[in-house]
Tab-separated table of C-alpha atoms in Angstrom:
chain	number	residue	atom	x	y	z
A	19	UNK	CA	-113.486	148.829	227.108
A	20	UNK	CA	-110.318	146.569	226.941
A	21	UNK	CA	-108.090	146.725	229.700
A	22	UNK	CA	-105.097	144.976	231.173
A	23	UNK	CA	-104.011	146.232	234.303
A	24	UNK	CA	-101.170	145.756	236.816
A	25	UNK	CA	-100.491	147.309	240.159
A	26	UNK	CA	-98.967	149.985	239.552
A	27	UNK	CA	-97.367	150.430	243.024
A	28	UNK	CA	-94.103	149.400	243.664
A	29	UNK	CA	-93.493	145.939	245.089
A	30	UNK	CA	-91.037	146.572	247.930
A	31	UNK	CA	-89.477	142.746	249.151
A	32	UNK	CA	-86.787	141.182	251.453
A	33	UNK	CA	-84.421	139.130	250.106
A	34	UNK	CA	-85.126	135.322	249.696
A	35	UNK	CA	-89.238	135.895	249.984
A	36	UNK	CA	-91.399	135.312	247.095
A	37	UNK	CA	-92.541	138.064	244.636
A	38	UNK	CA	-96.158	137.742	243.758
A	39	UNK	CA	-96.888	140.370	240.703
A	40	UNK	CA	-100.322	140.080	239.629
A	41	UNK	CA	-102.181	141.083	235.735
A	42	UNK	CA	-105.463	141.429	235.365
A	43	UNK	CA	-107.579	141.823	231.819
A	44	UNK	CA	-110.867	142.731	230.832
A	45	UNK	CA	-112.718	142.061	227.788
A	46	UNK	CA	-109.567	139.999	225.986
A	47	UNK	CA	-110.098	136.258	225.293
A	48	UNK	CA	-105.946	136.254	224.825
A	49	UNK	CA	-104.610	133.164	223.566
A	50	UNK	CA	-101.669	133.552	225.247
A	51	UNK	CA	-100.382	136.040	227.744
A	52	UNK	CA	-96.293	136.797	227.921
A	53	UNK	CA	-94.258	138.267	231.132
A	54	UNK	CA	-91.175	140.323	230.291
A	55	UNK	CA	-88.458	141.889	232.649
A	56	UNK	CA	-87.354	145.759	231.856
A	57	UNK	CA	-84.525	147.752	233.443
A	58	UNK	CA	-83.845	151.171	233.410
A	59	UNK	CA	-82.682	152.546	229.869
A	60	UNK	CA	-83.267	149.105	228.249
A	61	UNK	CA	-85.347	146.947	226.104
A	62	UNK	CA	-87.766	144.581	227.566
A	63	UNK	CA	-86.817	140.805	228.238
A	64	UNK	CA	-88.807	137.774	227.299
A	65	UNK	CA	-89.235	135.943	230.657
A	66	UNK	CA	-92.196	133.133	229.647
A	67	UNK	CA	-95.379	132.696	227.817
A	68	UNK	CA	-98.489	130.854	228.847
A	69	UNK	CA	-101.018	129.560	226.552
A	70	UNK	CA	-105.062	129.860	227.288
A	71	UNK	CA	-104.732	125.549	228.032
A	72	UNK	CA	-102.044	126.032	230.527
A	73	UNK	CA	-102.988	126.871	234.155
A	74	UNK	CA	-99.255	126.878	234.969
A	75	UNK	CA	-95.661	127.026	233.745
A	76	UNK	CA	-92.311	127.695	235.128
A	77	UNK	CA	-88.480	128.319	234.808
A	78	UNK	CA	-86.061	128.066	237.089
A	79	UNK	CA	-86.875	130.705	240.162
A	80	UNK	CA	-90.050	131.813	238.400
A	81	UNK	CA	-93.750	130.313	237.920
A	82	UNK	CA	-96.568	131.600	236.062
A	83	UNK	CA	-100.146	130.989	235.988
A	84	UNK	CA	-103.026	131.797	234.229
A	85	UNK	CA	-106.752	131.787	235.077
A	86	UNK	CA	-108.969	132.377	231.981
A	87	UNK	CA	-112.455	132.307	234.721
A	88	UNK	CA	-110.328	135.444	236.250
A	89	UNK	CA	-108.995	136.676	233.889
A	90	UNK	CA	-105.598	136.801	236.106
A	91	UNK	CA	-102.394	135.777	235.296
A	92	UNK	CA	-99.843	135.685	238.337
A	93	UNK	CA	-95.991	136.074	238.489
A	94	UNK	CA	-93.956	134.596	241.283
A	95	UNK	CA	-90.122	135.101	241.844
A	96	UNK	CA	-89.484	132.514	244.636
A	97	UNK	CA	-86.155	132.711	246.861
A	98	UNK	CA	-85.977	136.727	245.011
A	99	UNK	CA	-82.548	138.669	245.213
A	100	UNK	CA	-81.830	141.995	244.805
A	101	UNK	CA	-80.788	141.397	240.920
A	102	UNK	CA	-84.646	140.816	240.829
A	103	UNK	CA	-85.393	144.390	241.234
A	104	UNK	CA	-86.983	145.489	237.976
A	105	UNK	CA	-89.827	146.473	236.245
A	106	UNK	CA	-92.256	143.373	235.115
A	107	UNK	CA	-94.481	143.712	232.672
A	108	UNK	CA	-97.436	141.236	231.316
A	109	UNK	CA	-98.028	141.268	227.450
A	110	UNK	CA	-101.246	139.646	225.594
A	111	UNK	CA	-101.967	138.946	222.196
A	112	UNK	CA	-105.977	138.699	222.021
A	113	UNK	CA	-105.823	137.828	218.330
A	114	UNK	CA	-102.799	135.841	217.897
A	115	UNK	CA	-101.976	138.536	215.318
A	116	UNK	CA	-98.622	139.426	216.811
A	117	UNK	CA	-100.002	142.633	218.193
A	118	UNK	CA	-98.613	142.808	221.920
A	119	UNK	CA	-100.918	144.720	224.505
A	120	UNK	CA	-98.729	145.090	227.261
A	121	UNK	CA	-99.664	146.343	230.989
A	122	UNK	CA	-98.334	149.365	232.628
A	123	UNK	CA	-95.571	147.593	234.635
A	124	UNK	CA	-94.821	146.676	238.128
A	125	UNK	CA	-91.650	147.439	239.627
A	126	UNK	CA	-90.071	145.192	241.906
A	127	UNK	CA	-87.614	146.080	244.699
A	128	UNK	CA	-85.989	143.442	246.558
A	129	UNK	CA	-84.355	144.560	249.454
A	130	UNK	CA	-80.922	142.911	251.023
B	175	UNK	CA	-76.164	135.893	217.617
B	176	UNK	CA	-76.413	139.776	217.684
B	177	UNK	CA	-79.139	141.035	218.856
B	178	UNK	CA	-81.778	143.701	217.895
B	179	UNK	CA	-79.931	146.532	217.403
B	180	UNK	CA	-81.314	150.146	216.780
B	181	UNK	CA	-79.956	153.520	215.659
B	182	UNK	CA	-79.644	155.681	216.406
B	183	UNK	CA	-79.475	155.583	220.329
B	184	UNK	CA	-80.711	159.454	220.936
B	185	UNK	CA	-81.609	161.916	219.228
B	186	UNK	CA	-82.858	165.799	219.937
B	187	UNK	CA	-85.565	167.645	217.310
B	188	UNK	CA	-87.530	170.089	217.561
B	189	UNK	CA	-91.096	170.827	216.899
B	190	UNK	CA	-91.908	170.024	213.129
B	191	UNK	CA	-89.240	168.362	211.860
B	192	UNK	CA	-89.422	164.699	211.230
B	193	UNK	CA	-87.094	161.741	212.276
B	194	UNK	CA	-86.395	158.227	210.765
B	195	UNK	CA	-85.253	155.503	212.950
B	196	UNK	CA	-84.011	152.181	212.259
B	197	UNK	CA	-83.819	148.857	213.269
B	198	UNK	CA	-81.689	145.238	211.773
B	199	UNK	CA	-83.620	142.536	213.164
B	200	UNK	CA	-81.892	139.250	214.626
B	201	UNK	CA	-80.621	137.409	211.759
B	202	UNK	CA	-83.364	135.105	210.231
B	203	UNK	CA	-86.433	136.856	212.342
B	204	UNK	CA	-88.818	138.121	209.470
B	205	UNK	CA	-91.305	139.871	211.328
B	206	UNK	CA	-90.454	143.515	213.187
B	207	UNK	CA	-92.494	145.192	215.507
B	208	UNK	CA	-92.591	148.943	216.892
B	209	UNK	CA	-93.541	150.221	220.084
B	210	UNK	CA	-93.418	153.589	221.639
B	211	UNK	CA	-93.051	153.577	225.131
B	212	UNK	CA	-93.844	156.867	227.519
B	213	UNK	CA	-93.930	157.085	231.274
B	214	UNK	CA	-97.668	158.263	230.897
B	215	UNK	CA	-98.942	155.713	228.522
B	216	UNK	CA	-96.547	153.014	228.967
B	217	UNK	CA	-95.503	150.445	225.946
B	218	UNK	CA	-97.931	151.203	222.772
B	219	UNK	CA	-98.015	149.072	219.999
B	220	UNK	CA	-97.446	150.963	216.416
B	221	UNK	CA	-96.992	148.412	213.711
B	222	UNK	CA	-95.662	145.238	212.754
B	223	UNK	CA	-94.262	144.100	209.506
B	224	UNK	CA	-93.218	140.546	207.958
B	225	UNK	CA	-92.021	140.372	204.969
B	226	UNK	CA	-91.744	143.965	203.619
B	227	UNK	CA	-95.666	144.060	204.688
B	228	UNK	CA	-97.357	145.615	207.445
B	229	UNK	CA	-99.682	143.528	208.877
B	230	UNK	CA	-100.990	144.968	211.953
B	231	UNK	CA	-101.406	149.040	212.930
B	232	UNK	CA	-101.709	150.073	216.550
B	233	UNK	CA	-104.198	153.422	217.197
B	234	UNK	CA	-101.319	156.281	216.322
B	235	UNK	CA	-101.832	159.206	213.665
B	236	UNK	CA	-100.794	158.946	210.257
B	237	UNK	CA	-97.332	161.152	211.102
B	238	UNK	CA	-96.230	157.550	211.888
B	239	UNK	CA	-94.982	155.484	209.252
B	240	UNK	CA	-93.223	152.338	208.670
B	241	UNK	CA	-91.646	150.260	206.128
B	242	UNK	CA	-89.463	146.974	205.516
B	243	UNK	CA	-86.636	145.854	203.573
B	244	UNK	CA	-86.198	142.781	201.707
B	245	UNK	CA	-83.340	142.036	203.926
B	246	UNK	CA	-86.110	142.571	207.053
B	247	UNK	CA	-84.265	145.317	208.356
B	248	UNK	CA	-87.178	148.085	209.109
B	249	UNK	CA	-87.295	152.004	209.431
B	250	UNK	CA	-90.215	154.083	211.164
B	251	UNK	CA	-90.671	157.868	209.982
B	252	UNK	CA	-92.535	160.694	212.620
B	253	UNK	CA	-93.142	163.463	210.498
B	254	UNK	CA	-94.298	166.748	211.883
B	255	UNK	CA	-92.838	166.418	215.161
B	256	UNK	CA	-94.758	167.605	218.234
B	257	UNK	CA	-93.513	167.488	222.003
B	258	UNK	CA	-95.596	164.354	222.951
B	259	UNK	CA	-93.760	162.196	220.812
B	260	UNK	CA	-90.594	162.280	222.798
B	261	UNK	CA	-90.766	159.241	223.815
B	262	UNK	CA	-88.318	155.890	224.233
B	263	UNK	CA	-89.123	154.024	220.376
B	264	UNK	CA	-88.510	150.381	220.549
B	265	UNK	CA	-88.292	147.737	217.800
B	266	UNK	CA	-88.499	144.140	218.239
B	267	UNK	CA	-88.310	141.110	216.136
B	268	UNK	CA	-89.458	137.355	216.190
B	269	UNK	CA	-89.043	134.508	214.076
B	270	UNK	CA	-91.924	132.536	213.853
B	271	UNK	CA	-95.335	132.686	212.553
B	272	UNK	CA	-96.624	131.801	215.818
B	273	UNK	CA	-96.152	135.224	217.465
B	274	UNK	CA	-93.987	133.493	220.367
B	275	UNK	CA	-91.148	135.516	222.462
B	276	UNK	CA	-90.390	139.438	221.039
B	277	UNK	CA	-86.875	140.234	221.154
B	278	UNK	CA	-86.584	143.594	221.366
B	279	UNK	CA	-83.908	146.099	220.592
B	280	UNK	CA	-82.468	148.725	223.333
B	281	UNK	CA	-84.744	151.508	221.924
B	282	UNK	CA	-83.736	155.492	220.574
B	283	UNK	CA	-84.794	158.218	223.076
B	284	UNK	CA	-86.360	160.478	221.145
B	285	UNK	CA	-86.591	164.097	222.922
B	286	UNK	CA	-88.512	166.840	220.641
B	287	UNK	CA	-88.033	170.416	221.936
């Protein structure tokens, strides 16, 4: 069956360490996969998308990659602060028909 | 720009009855996009529409319904309430074809007693 999976524990940092949230899919052939931030009460938050061709991409504090062999994508937050501390979620569209599949959600605590 | 916005913000019904929620897209974004999110099940896709048409259905029941304007602003019906649809109902929009970034709106909290 399809799955996309994140850790669901919570991700407890210290300030100014890198975050390392990690998505993991089975049986999708996405041809992209998206990463959104969420905070309590609110709407999720386009952070980046990453196409099947790219093995890497990044934005300011954050970097994502994506490994199509493993079907992994990883989400760093270098140099985190506590404004960090939020629930990420990944997002894939496995028939570029608009139809977002989105992962359970890690949350991420960073610690002052 | 505004953004995504949705009404209304919360709302209380009980078993049976049936709710209509709405949401105005970003100004120029044609395609709208539901998505119920529970702590159990996390963020589901329902349905998408572009254009007054809906083009893609996620796996709910036929109590859920949907439907477009001309002006893309978009409504979703529950009919026949039951408890497990209280639930946080978000609705986001994107402008191109391409299925790129979502915006999405801040969501009604729908609690059914």
């Amino acid at each position: 069956s399809q799955k996309i999976e994140q850790n669901s524990e919570a991700l407890n940092i210290q300030e100014g360490k890198t975050a390392t949230l990690t998505c993991n899919y089975t049986n999708y052939s996405p041809a992209y996969l998206q990463w959104y931030r969420q905070d309590p009460g609110r709407g999720p938050v386009f952070l980046l998308l990453i196409r099947e061709n790219e093995k890497e991409k990044r934005k300011e504090r954050l970097k994502v990659t994506f490994d199509t062999t493993l079907k992994q994508s990883l989400f760093h937050i270098t140099a985190s602060q506590p404004a960090d501390s939020a629930t990420y979620l990944c997002a894939l569209d496995s028939s570029n028909t608009g139809k977002l599949i989105f992962g359970q959600g890690t949350t991420l605590q960073v610690k002052p | 720009k505004a953004g995504v916005t949705q009404t209304p913000r919360y709302l209380i019904k009980t078993r049976g009855q049936q709710v209509t929620l709405s949401c105005s897209p970003i100004s120029g974004h044609r395609s709208v996009s539901w998505y119920q999110q529970t702590p159990g099940q996390g963020l589901q896709f329902l349905f998408e529409y572009f254009s007054e048409t809906q083009r893609n259905k996620g796996n709910f029941p036929g109590r859920f319904s949907g439907r477009q304007f001309s002006n893309s602003r978009s409504e979703m019906n529950v009919s026949t309430l039951e408890l497990g649809d209280s639930a946080l109902y978000l609705c986001a929009s994107t402008s191109s074809l391409t299925y790129n970034e979502q915006f999405f709106g801040p969501g009604t909290r729908l609690t059914v007693l």
